[in-house]
Coordinates of C-alpha atoms and ligand atoms in Angstrom, one line a residue:
X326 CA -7.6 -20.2 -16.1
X327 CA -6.2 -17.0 -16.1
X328 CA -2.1 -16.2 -16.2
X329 CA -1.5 -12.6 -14.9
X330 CA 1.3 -10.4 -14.4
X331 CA 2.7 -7.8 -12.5
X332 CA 5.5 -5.8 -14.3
X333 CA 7.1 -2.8 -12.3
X334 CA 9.4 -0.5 -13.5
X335 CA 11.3 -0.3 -10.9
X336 CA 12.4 3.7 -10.4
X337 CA 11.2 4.3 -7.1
X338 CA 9.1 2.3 -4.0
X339 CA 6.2 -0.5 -4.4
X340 CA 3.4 2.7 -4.7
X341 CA -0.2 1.6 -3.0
X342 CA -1.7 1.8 -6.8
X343 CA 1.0 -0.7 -7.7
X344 CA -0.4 -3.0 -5.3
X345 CA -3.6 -2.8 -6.0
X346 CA -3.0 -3.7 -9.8
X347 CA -0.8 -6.7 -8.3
X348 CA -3.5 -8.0 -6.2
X349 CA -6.2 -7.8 -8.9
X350 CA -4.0 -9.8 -10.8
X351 CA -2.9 -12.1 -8.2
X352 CA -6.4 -12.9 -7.4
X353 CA -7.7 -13.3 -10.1
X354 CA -4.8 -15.8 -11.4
X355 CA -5.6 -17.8 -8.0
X356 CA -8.9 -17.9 -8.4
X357 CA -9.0 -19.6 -12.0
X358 CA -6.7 -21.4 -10.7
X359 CA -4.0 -20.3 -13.0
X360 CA -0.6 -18.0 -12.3
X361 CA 0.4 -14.8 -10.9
X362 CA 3.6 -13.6 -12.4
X363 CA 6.1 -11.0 -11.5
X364 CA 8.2 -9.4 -14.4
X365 CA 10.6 -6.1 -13.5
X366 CA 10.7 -3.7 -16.4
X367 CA 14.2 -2.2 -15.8
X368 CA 14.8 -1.3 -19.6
X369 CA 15.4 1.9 -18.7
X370 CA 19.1 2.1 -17.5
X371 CA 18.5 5.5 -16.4
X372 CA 15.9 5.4 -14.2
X373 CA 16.3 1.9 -12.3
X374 CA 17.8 0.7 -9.3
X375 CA 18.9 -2.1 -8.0
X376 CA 17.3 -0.9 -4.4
X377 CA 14.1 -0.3 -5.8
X378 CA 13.8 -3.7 -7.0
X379 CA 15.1 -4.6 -3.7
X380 CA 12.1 -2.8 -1.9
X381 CA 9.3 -3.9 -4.8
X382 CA 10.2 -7.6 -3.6
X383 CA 10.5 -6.9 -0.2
X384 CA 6.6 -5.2 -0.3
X385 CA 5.4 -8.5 -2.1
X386 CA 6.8 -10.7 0.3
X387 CA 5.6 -8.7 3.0
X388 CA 1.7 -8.8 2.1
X389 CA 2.4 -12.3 1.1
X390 CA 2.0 -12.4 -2.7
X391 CA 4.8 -14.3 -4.2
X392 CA 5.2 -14.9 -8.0
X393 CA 4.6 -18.4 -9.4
X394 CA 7.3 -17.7 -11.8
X395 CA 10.8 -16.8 -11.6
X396 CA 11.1 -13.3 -12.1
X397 CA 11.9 -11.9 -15.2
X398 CA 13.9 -8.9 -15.9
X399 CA 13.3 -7.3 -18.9
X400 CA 17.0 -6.0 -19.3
X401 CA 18.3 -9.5 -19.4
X402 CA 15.9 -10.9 -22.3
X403 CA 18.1 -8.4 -25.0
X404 CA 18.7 -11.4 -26.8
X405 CA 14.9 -12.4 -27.1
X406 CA 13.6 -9.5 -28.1
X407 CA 16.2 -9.4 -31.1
X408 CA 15.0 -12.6 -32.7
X409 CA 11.5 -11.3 -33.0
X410 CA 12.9 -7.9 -34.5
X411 CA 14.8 -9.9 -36.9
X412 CA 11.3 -11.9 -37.5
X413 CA 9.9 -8.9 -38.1
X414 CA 11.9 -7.5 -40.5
X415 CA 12.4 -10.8 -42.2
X416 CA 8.5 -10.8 -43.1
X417 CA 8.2 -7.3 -44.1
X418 CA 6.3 -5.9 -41.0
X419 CA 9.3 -3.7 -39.9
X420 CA 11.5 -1.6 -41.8
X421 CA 14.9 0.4 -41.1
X422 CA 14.3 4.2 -40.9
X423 CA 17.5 6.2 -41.5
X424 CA 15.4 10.1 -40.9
X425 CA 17.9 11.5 -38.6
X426 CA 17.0 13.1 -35.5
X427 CA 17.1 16.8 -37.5
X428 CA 14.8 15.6 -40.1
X429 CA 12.4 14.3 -37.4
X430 CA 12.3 17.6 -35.3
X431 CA 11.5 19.6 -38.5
X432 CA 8.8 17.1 -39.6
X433 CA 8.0 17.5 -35.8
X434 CA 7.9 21.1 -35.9
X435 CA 5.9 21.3 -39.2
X436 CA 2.9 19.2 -38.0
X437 CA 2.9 21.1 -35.0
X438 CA 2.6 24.3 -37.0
X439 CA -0.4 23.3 -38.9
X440 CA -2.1 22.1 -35.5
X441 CA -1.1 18.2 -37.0
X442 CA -0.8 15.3 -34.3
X443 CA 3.5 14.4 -34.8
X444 CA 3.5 11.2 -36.2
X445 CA 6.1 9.9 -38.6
X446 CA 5.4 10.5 -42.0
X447 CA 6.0 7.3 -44.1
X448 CA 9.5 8.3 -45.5
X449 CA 11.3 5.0 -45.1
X450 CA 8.3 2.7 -44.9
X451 CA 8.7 0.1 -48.4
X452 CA 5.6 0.1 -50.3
X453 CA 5.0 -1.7 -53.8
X454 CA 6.3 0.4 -56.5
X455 CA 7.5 3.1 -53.7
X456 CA 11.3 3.9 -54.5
X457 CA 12.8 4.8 -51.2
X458 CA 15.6 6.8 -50.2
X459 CA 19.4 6.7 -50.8
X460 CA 21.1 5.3 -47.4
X461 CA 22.5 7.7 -45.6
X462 CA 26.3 6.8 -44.6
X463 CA 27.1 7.5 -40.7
X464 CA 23.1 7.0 -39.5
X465 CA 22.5 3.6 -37.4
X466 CA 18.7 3.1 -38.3
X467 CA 16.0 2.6 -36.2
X468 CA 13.6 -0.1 -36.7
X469 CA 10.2 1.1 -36.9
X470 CA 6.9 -1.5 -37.5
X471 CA 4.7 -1.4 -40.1
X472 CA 1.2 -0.1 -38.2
X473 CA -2.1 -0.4 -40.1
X474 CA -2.5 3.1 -42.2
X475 CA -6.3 3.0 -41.9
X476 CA -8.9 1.4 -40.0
X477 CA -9.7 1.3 -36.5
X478 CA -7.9 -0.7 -34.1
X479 CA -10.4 -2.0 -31.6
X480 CA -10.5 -3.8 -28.4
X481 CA -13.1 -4.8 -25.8
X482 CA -11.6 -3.8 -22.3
X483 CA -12.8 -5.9 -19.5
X484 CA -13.7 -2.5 -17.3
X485 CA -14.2 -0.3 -19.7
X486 CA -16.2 -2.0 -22.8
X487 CA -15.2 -1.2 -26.2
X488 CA -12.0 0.6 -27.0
X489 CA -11.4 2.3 -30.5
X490 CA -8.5 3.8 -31.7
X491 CA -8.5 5.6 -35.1
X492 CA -5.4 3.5 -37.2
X493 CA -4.5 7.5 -37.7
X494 CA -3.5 7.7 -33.7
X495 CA -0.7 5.0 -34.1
X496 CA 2.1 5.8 -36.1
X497 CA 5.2 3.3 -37.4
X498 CA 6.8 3.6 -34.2
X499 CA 10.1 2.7 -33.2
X500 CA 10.7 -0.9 -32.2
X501 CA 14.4 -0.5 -31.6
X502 CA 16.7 2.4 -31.4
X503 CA 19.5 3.2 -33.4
X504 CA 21.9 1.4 -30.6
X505 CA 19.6 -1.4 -31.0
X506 CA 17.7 -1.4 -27.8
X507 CA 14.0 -2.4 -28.3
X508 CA 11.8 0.0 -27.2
X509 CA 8.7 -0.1 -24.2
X510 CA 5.8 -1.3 -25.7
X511 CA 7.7 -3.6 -28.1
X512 CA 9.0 -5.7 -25.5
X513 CA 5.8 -5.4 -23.1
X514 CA 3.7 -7.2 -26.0
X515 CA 6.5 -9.7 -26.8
X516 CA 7.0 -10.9 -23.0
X517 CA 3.4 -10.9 -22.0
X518 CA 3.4 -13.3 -25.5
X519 CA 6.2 -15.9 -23.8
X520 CA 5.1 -15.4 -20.4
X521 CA 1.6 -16.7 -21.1
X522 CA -0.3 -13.7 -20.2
X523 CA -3.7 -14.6 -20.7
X524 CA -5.1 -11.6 -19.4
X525 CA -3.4 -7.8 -18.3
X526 CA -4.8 -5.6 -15.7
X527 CA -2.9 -2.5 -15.1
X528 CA -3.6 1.1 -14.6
X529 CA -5.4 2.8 -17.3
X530 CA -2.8 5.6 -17.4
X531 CA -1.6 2.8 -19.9
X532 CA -4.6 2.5 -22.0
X533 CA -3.4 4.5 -24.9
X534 CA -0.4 2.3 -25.0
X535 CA -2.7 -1.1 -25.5
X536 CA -3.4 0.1 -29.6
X537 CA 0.4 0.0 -29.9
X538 CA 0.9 -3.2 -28.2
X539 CA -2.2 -4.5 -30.3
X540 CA -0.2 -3.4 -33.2
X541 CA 2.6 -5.7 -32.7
X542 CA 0.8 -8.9 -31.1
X543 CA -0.8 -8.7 -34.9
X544 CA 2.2 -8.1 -36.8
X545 CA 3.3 -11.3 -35.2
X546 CA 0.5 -13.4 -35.4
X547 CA 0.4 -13.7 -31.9
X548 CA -2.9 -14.0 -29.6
X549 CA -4.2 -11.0 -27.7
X550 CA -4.4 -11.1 -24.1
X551 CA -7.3 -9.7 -22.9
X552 CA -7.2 -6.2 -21.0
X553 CA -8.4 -4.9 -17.9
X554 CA -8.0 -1.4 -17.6
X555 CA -8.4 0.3 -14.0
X556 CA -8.8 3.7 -12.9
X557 CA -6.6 5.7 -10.9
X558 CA -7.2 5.9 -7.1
X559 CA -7.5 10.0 -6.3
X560 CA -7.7 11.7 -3.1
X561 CA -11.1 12.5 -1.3
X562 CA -11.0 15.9 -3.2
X563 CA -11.0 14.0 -7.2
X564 CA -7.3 14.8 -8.2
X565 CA -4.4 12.8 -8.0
X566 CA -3.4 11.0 -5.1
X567 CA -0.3 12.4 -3.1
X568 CA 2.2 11.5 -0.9
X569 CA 0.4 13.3 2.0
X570 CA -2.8 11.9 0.7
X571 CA -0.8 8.3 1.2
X572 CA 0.2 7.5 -1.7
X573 CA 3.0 6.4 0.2
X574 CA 5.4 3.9 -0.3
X575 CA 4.1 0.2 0.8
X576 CA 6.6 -0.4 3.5
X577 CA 5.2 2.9 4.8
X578 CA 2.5 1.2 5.9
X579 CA 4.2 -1.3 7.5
X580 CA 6.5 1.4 9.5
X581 CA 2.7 3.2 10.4
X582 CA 1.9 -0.1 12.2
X583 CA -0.7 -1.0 9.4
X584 CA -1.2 -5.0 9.1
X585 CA -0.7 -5.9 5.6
X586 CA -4.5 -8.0 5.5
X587 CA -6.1 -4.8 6.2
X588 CA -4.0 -3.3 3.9
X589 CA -5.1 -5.3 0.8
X590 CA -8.7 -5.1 1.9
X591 CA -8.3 -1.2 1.5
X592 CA -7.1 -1.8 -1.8
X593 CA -9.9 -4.8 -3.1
X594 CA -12.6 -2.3 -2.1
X595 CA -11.2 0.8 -3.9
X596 CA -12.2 0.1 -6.6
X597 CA -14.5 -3.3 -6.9
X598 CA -17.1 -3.9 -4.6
X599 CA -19.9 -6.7 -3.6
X600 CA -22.8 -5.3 -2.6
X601 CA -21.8 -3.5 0.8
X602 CA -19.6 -6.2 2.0
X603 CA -16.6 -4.2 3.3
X604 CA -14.4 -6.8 5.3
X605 CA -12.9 -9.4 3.0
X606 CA -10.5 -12.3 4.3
X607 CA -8.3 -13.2 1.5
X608 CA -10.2 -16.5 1.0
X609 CA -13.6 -14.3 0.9
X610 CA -11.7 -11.9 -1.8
X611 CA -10.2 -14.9 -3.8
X612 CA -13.8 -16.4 -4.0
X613 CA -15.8 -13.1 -4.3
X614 CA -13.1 -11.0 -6.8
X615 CA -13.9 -10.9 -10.7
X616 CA -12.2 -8.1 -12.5
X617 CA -15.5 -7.5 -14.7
X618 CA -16.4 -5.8 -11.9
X619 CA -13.7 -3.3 -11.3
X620 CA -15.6 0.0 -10.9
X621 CA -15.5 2.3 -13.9
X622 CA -15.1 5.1 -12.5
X623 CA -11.8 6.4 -10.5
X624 CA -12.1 5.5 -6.3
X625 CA -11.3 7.8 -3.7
X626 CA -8.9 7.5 -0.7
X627 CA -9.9 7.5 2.8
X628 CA -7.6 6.9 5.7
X629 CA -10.6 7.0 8.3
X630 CA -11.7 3.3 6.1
X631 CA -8.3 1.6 6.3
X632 CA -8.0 3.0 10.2
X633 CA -10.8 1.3 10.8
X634 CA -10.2 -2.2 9.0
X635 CA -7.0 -2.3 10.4
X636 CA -8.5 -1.9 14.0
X637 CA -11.2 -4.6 12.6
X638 CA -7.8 -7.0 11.8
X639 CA -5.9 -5.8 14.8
X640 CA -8.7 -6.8 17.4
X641 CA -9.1 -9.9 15.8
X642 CA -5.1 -10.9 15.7
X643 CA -4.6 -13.6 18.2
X644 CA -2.5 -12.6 20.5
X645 CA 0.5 -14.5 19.6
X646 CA 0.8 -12.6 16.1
X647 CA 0.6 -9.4 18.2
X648 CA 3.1 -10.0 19.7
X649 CA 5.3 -11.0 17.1
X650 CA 4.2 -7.4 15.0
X651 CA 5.2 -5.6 18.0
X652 CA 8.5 -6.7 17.8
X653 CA 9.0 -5.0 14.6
X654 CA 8.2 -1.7 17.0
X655 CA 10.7 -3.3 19.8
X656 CA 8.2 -4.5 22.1
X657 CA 8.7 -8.0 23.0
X658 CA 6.1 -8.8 25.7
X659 CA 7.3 -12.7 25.7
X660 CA 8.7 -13.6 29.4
X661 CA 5.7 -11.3 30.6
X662 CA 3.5 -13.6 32.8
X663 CA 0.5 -10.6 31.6
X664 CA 1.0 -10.7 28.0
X665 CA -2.2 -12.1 27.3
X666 CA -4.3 -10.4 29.9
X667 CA -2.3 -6.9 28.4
X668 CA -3.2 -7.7 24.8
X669 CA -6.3 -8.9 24.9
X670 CA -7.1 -5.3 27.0
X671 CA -5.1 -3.1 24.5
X672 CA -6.0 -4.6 21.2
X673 CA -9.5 -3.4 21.4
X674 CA -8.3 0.2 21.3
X675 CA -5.6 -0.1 18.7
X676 CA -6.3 1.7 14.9
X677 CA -2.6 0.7 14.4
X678 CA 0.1 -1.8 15.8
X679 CA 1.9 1.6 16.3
X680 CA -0.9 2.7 18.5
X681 CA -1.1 -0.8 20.6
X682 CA 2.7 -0.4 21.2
X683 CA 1.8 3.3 22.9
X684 CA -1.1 2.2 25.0
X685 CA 1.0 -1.2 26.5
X686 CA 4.1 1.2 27.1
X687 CA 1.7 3.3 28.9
X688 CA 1.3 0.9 31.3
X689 CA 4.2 -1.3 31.7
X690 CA 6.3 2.0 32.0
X691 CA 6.1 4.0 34.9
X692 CA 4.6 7.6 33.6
X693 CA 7.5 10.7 33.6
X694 CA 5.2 12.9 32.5
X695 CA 1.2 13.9 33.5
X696 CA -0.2 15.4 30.3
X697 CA -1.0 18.8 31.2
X698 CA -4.6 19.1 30.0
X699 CA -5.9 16.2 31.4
X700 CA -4.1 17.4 34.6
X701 CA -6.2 20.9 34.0
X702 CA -9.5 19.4 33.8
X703 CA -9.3 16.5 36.3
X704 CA -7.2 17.1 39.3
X705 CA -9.0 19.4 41.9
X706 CA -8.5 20.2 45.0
X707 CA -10.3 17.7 46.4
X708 CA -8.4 14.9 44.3
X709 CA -5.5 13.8 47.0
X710 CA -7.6 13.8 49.6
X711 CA -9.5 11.0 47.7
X712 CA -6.8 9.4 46.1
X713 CA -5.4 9.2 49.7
X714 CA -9.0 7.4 50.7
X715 CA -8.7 5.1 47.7
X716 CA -5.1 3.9 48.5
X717 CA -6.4 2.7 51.7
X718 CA -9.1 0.8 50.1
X719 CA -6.5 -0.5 48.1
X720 CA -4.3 -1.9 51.1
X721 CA -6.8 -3.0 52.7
X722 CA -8.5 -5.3 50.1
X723 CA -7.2 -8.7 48.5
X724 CA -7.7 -9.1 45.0
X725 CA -6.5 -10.4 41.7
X726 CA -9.1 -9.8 38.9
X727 CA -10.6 -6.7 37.8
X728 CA -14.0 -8.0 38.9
X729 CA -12.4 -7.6 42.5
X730 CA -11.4 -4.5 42.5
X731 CA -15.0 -3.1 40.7
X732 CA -16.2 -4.7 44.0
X733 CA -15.1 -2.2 46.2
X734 CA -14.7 0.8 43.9
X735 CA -18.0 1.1 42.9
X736 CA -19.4 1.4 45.9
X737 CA -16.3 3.5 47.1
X738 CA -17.4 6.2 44.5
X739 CA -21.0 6.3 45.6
X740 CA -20.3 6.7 49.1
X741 CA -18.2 9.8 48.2
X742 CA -20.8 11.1 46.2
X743 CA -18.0 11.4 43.6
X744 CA -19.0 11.1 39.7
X745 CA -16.4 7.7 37.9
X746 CA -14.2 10.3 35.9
X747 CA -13.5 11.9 39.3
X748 CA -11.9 9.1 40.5
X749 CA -11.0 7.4 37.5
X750 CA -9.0 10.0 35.6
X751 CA -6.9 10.7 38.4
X752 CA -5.9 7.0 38.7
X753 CA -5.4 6.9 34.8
X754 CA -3.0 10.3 35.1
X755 CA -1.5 8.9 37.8
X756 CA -1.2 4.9 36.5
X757 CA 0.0 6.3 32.7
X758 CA 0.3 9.8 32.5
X759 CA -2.5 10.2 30.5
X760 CA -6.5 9.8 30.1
X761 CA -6.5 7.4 27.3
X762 CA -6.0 4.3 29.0
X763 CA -7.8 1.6 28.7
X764 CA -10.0 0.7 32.1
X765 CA -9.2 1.5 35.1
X766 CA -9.5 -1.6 37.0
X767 CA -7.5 -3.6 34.2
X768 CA -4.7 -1.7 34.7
X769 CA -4.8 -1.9 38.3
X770 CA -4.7 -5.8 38.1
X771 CA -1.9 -5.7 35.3
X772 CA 0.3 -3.3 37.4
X773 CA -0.6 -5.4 40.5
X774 CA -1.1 -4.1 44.3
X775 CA 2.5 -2.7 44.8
X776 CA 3.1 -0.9 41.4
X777 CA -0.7 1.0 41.5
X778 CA -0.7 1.9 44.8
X779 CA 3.3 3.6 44.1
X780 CA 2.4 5.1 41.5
X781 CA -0.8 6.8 43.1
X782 CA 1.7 7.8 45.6
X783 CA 4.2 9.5 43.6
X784 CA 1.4 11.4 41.8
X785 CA 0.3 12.7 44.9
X786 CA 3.4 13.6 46.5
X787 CA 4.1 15.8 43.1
X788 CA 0.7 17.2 43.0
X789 CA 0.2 15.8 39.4
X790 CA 3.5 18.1 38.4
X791 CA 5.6 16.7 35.9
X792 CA 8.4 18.9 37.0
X793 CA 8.0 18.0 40.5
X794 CA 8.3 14.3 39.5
X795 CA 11.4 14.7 37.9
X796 CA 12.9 16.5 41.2
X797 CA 11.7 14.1 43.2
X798 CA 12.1 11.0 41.8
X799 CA 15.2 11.7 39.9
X800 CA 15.6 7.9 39.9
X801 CA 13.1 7.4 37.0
X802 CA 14.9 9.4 34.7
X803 CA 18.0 7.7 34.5
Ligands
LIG1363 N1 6.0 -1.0 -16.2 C1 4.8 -0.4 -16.2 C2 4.6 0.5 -15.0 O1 5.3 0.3 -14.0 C3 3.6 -1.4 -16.3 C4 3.4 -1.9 -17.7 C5 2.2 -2.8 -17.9 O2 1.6 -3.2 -16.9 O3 1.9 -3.1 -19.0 O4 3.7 1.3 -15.0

């Protein structure tokens, strides 16, 4: 049973890397039937808002990922982490250091001048038979702990296999400042203690903090968790991800008219795979997901993948749930005796809810433009004349489903010798506006006898001229 944690600091938005880490840990708490935990690291006065922690929640509850836990904030467990610095000084393993901030620059600057790593030098750290310092008067100490002079602090790393860190590399670094605050990894080791954490997956930009944390778990006798370390997502060219790669904010995605199920099925195949399998329901990812086999190596980013998952989710969507996300975009189709006949046609096309919104508007509203190129290359001067022929047909036929309506068309367009885009484009240009509707004899039997046949009308009364329509039919543009 595994108890896992996501711990934000929260300075900015819920980042897609951020996500990914939480759902790692979320599935694999819910999948050893243990916990998933949420804990806000907003230590850092400076940095943190309140909004920020506003939009981190609002991302989790949005792909569905609550914590089992109430959310702990770091900056209101002061008082914790003061009993276990008092511990700590009580049995020896931490020490005041009264060096003031002078002395440590020029110890700073004298490593750095023989090519040294800066590490603090000892000064204040009690040793037998070691006689320290006077006490300074007017210097609030800090508390530094005692790390292991020599040796090798080791680790095995669920991703990336055994971790050693040369004692040398970790210094006696400060637990608390000189105000008293306790410092990062300090408190990270102490709450993942009294949260539980069994095991910590995060980023492995924070690997070289894990010898630090080890440091303290040990000068508390407390029990390691063990760590999963993941690599960085980068962009389809190796380097770090950017904003206009998408390293965008979570609700971004939502705004973009991405599905939040297609979203986390992105994010469970960058970086962890089985075998080729690339569509995972959450029940597929919660059976199939094991963090010892998060990929090694960093993943790469690629928008044409989650365009086409989210198409995958979006075609799949019953119609109902459509209609609900399309709300969010202000389309309601409820109260439209069609809306299942119009979703069921449009969600085929759809990469993003976004995308279904523009193709239903494109029929439901009458067009008040005809984009130009598909004007260019379609309409000839031949096309009213036909159009003209059509409209007849049209009158002159009853009908209800788009089977009907093939019926007469098909054989319509042989007669005439005429090739389906000849006909076909023109009726979308004049139905929509554009060419990228779905078929033409759905819309037809959406927009019903009345509608197509005045819309074909209006086209051909403006010859296909968006300017003409607007002189025309100055109605429409009220
Ligand atoms: N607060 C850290 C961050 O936002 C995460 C710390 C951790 O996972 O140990 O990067």
């Amino acid at each position: 049973m595994a108890i896992t944690r996501f711990a934000p600091s929260p300075t900015g938005y819920l980042h897609i890397g951020g996500l990914r880490t939480a759902l790692y840990s979320y599935l694999w708490a819910k999948k050893t039937g243990g916990e998933f935990k949420l804990r806000i690291e907003d230590t850092d006065m400076a940095r943190n808002s309140e909004d920020a922690v506003k939009a981190i929640l609002e991302a989790f509850e949005w792909v569905g990922m609550p914590s089992d836990c109430v959310i702990e904030y770091q900056s209101k467990r002061t008082g914790i982490y003061k009993t276990f610095i008092d511990k700590l000084l009580g049995n020896g393993n931490a020490y005041k250091c009264y060096m003031s901030k002078e002395e440590l620059q020029t110890l700073r600057d004298k490593q750095e001048a023989n090519k040294e790593t800066p590490r603090y030098d000892g000064t204040w750290r009690p040793e037998t038979g070691k006689t320290l310092p006077d006490i300074p008067e007017n210097i609030e100490p800090v508390i530094r702990i005692k790390a292991p002079s020599k040796g090798v602090i080791e680790f095995t790393d669920g991703v990336k296999g055994v971790m050693k860190f040369d004692a040398n590399q970790v210094d006696d670094f400060v637990i608390a400042r000189g105000n008293g605050m306790p410092t990062y990894n300090f408190v990270v080791a102490i709450d993942d203690h009294l949260m539980g954490i069994t095991d910590v997956i995060r980023g492995d930009d924070h690997l070289s903090n894990t010898p630090k944390q080890i440091v303290v778990y040990k000068a508390l006798e407390l029990e390691i968790p063990k760590f999963f370390h993941i690599p960085m997502i980068n962009n389809p060219q190796g380097k770090k991800l950017s904003k206009r790669d998408g390293a965008m904010d979570v609700m971004e995605y939502k705004r973009l008219g991405y599905l939040p199920e297609a979203l986390l099925n992105f994010l469970v195949r960058l970086g962890w795979s089985n075998g080729d399998q690339e569509i995972f329901s959450i029940n597929e990812m919660l059976e199939l997901f094991n963090p010892s086999n998060i990929n090694k190596s960093a993943s790469s980013y690629n928008s044409e993948k989650l365009n086409w998952l989210n198409s995958h989710y979006i075609k799949t969507s019953s119609n109902e749930r459509l209609n609900q996300e399309l709300q969010f975009f202000g389309l309601n189709l409820d109260g439209n005796n069609k809306k299942d006949v119009i979703l069921t046609l449009c969600k085929d096309r759809a990469n993003t809810i976004n995308e279904l919104k523009n193709t239903i508007d494109g029929i439901l509203n009458t067009p008040k433009k005809y984009e130009e190129n598909g004007v260019k290359k379609f309409i000839k001067e031949n096309t009213s004349n036909t159009l003209e022929n059509y409209l007849e047909l049209l009158q002159n036929n009853n009908y209800d489903a788009p089977e009907e309506i093939e019926s007469f068309t098909k054989p319509f367009v042989n007669e005439n010798g005429l090739k389906f885009p000849e006909l076909f484009q023109p009726i979308r240009i004049s139905l929509t506006g554009g060419t990228e509707a779905p078929s033409v004899y759905d819309i037809i039997a959406i927009l019903g006898k009345d509608e197509t046949i005045k819309r074909i009308k209006r086209a051909i009364a403006c010859d296909f001229h968006s300017d003409k329509l607007q002189e025309k039919y100055p109605d429409l543009f009220l």
